[in-house]
Amino acid sequence: MQAGIIGLGLIGGSMGLALKETKIFKTILGYDTNALHTQQALSLGLVDECVEFDEIQTCDVIFLATPVDAIIQTLQTFDKISTHTTIIDLGGAKEKIINAIPQRIRKNFIGTHPMSGTEFYGPKAAFKDLFKNKIIILTDLEDSGEFQIAFAKEIFISIGMRLIKMNAKDHDKHIALISHLPHIISYALANTVLSQEDPQTILALIGGGFKDMSRISKSSPIMWKDIFKQNKTNLLDSINLFTEELFLAKKLIEEEEWEELKAWMAKANTLQNFM
């Protein structure tokens, strides 16, 4: 069997390496519109061969690992898909992608979101254990083919992932809070410091707290712009909820309500009991 990967950055490249470990596929083919990514993917051994888009369509399974807007565009161009082909998208927002799938390939399609990643991007960021022991969310499986569902589950289990099923609407609402909102906050924190008169002097003083909170501000602006765009409503709701908490803290500090502030922080401490 052959696997095809469209998009050879962190996620696509890591998928190529992970699939090689499973020995399920004879060949891993790759496709990327970025010539440098193609060259790097080959030199790093992320895939066995880079081919044209038409050849990718002949693979037994096709992974879509591009930014989410490009996933929607790519889905419209599939015109040589066999009834036995499995198409798996790996995007970080789901509802708009699900709604954009052409009916002719709906049974072929499995919508997923691997809850794994780093602040780095591009082929050089890929590594084979990115998905090991991580959660993979599978969405709206009731409209996918039985063969495609079984095959996708087999692949993800073989690379060490834990499976969770969810509908796309709930996925986007929940992920906005635990993934999309933290990225917006991290970008905002980084820009707050960078907008100061002498950011270099400030950054010379940083400790672990700032490093932890600002780490994901290094993430790909191209990828995250598309995710924020596709999950706009849920992200804005999350920002509003966060702003309410931030303004509550501001109010307690302004009014010197130190015991109430301590109770507010103690409540936040209990989050770890659920993790």
PDB file of C-alpha atoms in Angstrom, residues 89-219:
ATOM      1  CA  ASP A  89      -7.358  15.759   7.361  1.00  0.00           C
ATOM      2  CA  LEU A  90      -5.175  16.795  10.295  1.00  0.00           C
ATOM      3  CA  GLY A  91      -6.388  20.386  10.684  1.00  0.00           C
ATOM      4  CA  GLY A  92      -6.830  22.264  13.966  1.00  0.00           C
ATOM      5  CA  ALA A  93     -10.381  23.500  13.224  1.00  0.00           C
ATOM      6  CA  LYS A  94     -13.066  21.147  11.986  1.00  0.00           C
ATOM      7  CA  GLU A  95     -16.559  22.508  11.296  1.00  0.00           C
ATOM      8  CA  LYS A  96     -15.817  24.564   8.181  1.00  0.00           C
ATOM      9  CA  ILE A  97     -13.730  21.728   6.727  1.00  0.00           C
ATOM     10  CA  ILE A  98     -16.513  19.187   7.339  1.00  0.00           C
ATOM     11  CA  ASN A  99     -19.074  21.481   5.724  1.00  0.00           C
ATOM     12  CA  ALA A 100     -16.837  21.977   2.663  1.00  0.00           C
ATOM     13  CA  ILE A 101     -16.340  18.311   1.752  1.00  0.00           C
ATOM     14  CA  PRO A 102     -17.689  17.540  -1.737  1.00  0.00           C
ATOM     15  CA  GLN A 103     -20.408  14.899  -1.468  1.00  0.00           C
ATOM     16  CA  ARG A 104     -18.644  12.663  -3.989  1.00  0.00           C
ATOM     17  CA  ILE A 105     -15.807  12.028  -1.521  1.00  0.00           C
ATOM     18  CA  ARG A 106     -17.675  12.288   1.811  1.00  0.00           C
ATOM     19  CA  LYS A 107     -17.463   8.532   2.484  1.00  0.00           C
ATOM     20  CA  ASN A 108     -13.717   8.667   1.811  1.00  0.00           C
ATOM     21  CA  PHE A 109     -13.160  11.424   4.352  1.00  0.00           C
ATOM     22  CA  ILE A 110     -12.116  11.193   8.004  1.00  0.00           C
ATOM     23  CA  GLY A 111     -11.851  14.469   9.901  1.00  0.00           C
ATOM     24  CA  THR A 112      -9.247  14.408  12.667  1.00  0.00           C
ATOM     25  CA  HIS A 113      -7.242  16.673  14.927  1.00  0.00           C
ATOM     26  CA  PRO A 114      -4.089  15.284  16.552  1.00  0.00           C
ATOM     27  CA  MET A 115      -3.567  17.019  19.887  1.00  0.00           C
ATOM     28  CA  SER A 116       0.164  17.218  19.365  1.00  0.00           C
ATOM     29  CA  GLY A 117       2.512  19.832  18.080  1.00  0.00           C
ATOM     30  CA  THR A 118       5.316  22.172  19.027  1.00  0.00           C
ATOM     31  CA  GLU A 119       6.073  25.858  18.584  1.00  0.00           C
ATOM     32  CA  PHE A 120       8.328  24.964  15.642  1.00  0.00           C
ATOM     33  CA  TYR A 121       7.252  24.469  12.049  1.00  0.00           C
ATOM     34  CA  GLY A 122       8.529  23.333   8.680  1.00  0.00           C
ATOM     35  CA  PRO A 123      10.136  20.014   7.651  1.00  0.00           C
ATOM     36  CA  LYS A 124      13.143  20.474   9.933  1.00  0.00           C
ATOM     37  CA  ALA A 125      10.806  20.498  12.949  1.00  0.00           C
ATOM     38  CA  ALA A 126       9.429  17.013  12.211  1.00  0.00           C
ATOM     39  CA  PHE A 127      10.212  14.020  14.449  1.00  0.00           C
ATOM     40  CA  LYS A 128       8.885  10.467  14.549  1.00  0.00           C
ATOM     41  CA  ASP A 129       7.442  10.471  18.086  1.00  0.00           C
ATOM     42  CA  LEU A 130       5.327  13.625  17.760  1.00  0.00           C
ATOM     43  CA  PHE A 131       2.087  11.622  17.911  1.00  0.00           C
ATOM     44  CA  LYS A 132       3.083   8.911  20.403  1.00  0.00           C
ATOM     45  CA  ASN A 133       0.743   8.739  23.443  1.00  0.00           C
ATOM     46  CA  LYS A 134      -1.164  11.791  22.209  1.00  0.00           C
ATOM     47  CA  ILE A 135      -4.920  12.156  21.676  1.00  0.00           C
ATOM     48  CA  ILE A 136      -6.406  12.122  18.169  1.00  0.00           C
ATOM     49  CA  ILE A 137      -9.929  13.531  17.878  1.00  0.00           C
ATOM     50  CA  LEU A 138     -12.068  11.961  15.132  1.00  0.00           C
ATOM     51  CA  THR A 139     -15.080  14.018  14.106  1.00  0.00           C
ATOM     52  CA  ASP A 140     -18.431  13.332  12.420  1.00  0.00           C
ATOM     53  CA  LEU A 141     -17.701   9.673  11.692  1.00  0.00           C
ATOM     54  CA  GLU A 142     -21.367   8.897  11.028  1.00  0.00           C
ATOM     55  CA  ASP A 143     -20.941  10.247   7.486  1.00  0.00           C
ATOM     56  CA  SER A 144     -17.690   8.386   6.756  1.00  0.00           C
ATOM     57  CA  GLY A 145     -17.362   4.945   5.194  1.00  0.00           C
ATOM     58  CA  GLU A 146     -16.990   1.916   7.474  1.00  0.00           C
ATOM     59  CA  PHE A 147     -13.799   0.825   5.724  1.00  0.00           C
ATOM     60  CA  GLN A 148     -12.293   4.318   5.997  1.00  0.00           C
ATOM     61  CA  ILE A 149     -13.148   4.544   9.709  1.00  0.00           C
ATOM     62  CA  ALA A 150     -11.567   1.169  10.463  1.00  0.00           C
ATOM     63  CA  PHE A 151      -8.457   1.935   8.401  1.00  0.00           C
ATOM     64  CA  ALA A 152      -7.939   5.360   9.997  1.00  0.00           C
ATOM     65  CA  LYS A 153      -8.296   3.890  13.496  1.00  0.00           C
ATOM     66  CA  GLU A 154      -5.779   1.163  12.651  1.00  0.00           C
ATOM     67  CA  ILE A 155      -3.253   3.755  11.448  1.00  0.00           C
ATOM     68  CA  PHE A 156      -3.585   6.015  14.472  1.00  0.00           C
ATOM     69  CA  ILE A 157      -3.425   3.162  16.957  1.00  0.00           C
ATOM     70  CA  SER A 158      -0.329   1.844  15.172  1.00  0.00           C
ATOM     71  CA  ILE A 159       1.489   5.160  15.707  1.00  0.00           C
ATOM     72  CA  GLY A 160       0.590   5.146  19.401  1.00  0.00           C
ATOM     73  CA  MET A 161      -2.344   7.554  19.556  1.00  0.00           C
ATOM     74  CA  ARG A 162      -5.425   7.513  21.808  1.00  0.00           C
ATOM     75  CA  LEU A 163      -8.746   7.939  19.997  1.00  0.00           C
ATOM     76  CA  ILE A 164     -11.622  10.244  20.992  1.00  0.00           C
ATOM     77  CA  LYS A 165     -14.806  10.734  18.941  1.00  0.00           C
ATOM     78  CA  MET A 166     -16.584  14.098  18.847  1.00  0.00           C
ATOM     79  CA  ASN A 167     -18.718  16.174  16.515  1.00  0.00           C
ATOM     80  CA  ALA A 168     -17.079  19.095  14.730  1.00  0.00           C
ATOM     81  CA  LYS A 169     -19.197  21.758  16.432  1.00  0.00           C
ATOM     82  CA  ASP A 170     -18.251  20.626  19.941  1.00  0.00           C
ATOM     83  CA  HIS A 171     -14.625  20.159  18.873  1.00  0.00           C
ATOM     84  CA  ASP A 172     -14.276  23.738  17.694  1.00  0.00           C
ATOM     85  CA  LYS A 173     -15.981  25.119  20.810  1.00  0.00           C
ATOM     86  CA  HIS A 174     -13.790  23.173  23.244  1.00  0.00           C
ATOM     87  CA  ILE A 175     -10.523  23.523  21.328  1.00  0.00           C
ATOM     88  CA  ALA A 176     -11.012  27.291  21.154  1.00  0.00           C
ATOM     89  CA  LEU A 177     -10.594  27.375  24.936  1.00  0.00           C
ATOM     90  CA  ILE A 178      -7.689  24.978  25.389  1.00  0.00           C
ATOM     91  CA  SER A 179      -5.666  25.601  22.222  1.00  0.00           C
ATOM     92  CA  HIS A 180      -6.720  28.627  20.194  1.00  0.00           C
ATOM     93  CA  LEU A 181      -7.131  31.003  23.166  1.00  0.00           C
ATOM     94  CA  PRO A 182      -3.708  30.136  24.676  1.00  0.00           C
ATOM     95  CA  HIS A 183      -2.066  30.893  21.332  1.00  0.00           C
ATOM     96  CA  ILE A 184      -3.771  34.303  21.069  1.00  0.00           C
ATOM     97  CA  ILE A 185      -2.743  35.091  24.648  1.00  0.00           C
ATOM     98  CA  SER A 186       0.847  34.069  23.956  1.00  0.00           C
ATOM     99  CA  TYR A 187       1.022  36.237  20.836  1.00  0.00           C
ATOM    100  CA  ALA A 188      -0.473  39.152  22.813  1.00  0.00           C
ATOM    101  CA  LEU A 189       2.003  38.703  25.660  1.00  0.00           C
ATOM    102  CA  ALA A 190       4.950  38.682  23.264  1.00  0.00           C
ATOM    103  CA  ASN A 191       3.709  41.790  21.458  1.00  0.00           C
ATOM    104  CA  THR A 192       3.117  43.588  24.780  1.00  0.00           C
ATOM    105  CA  VAL A 193       6.800  43.268  25.651  1.00  0.00           C
ATOM    106  CA  LEU A 194       7.988  43.985  22.110  1.00  0.00           C
ATOM    107  CA  SER A 195       5.982  47.226  22.057  1.00  0.00           C
ATOM    108  CA  GLN A 196       7.890  48.642  25.023  1.00  0.00           C
ATOM    109  CA  GLU A 197      10.605  51.252  24.578  1.00  0.00           C
ATOM    110  CA  ASP A 198      13.506  48.916  25.398  1.00  0.00           C
ATOM    111  CA  PRO A 199      12.323  45.302  24.984  1.00  0.00           C
ATOM    112  CA  GLN A 200      15.856  43.866  24.912  1.00  0.00           C
ATOM    113  CA  THR A 201      16.587  45.086  28.436  1.00  0.00           C
ATOM    114  CA  ILE A 202      13.281  43.644  29.664  1.00  0.00           C
ATOM    115  CA  LEU A 203      13.893  40.295  27.960  1.00  0.00           C
ATOM    116  CA  ALA A 204      17.347  40.040  29.532  1.00  0.00           C
ATOM    117  CA  LEU A 205      15.542  39.589  32.860  1.00  0.00           C
ATOM    118  CA  ILE A 206      13.083  36.847  31.872  1.00  0.00           C
ATOM    119  CA  GLY A 207      12.592  33.729  33.925  1.00  0.00           C
ATOM    120  CA  GLY A 208      10.649  30.510  33.501  1.00  0.00           C
ATOM    121  CA  GLY A 209       7.183  32.033  33.772  1.00  0.00           C
ATOM    122  CA  PHE A 210       7.554  34.302  30.770  1.00  0.00           C
ATOM    123  CA  LYS A 211       9.339  31.611  28.769  1.00  0.00           C
ATOM    124  CA  ASP A 212       6.531  29.131  29.446  1.00  0.00           C
ATOM    125  CA  MET A 213       3.760  31.553  28.503  1.00  0.00           C
ATOM    126  CA  SER A 214       5.469  33.025  25.450  1.00  0.00           C
ATOM    127  CA  ARG A 215       6.852  29.767  24.006  1.00  0.00           C
ATOM    128  CA  ILE A 216       3.970  29.153  21.587  1.00  0.00           C
ATOM    129  CA  SER A 217       4.170  32.715  20.252  1.00  0.00           C
ATOM    130  CA  LYS A 218       6.875  31.246  17.981  1.00  0.00           C
ATOM    131  CA  SER A 219       4.200  29.134  16.222  1.00  0.00           C
TER     132      SER A 219
END
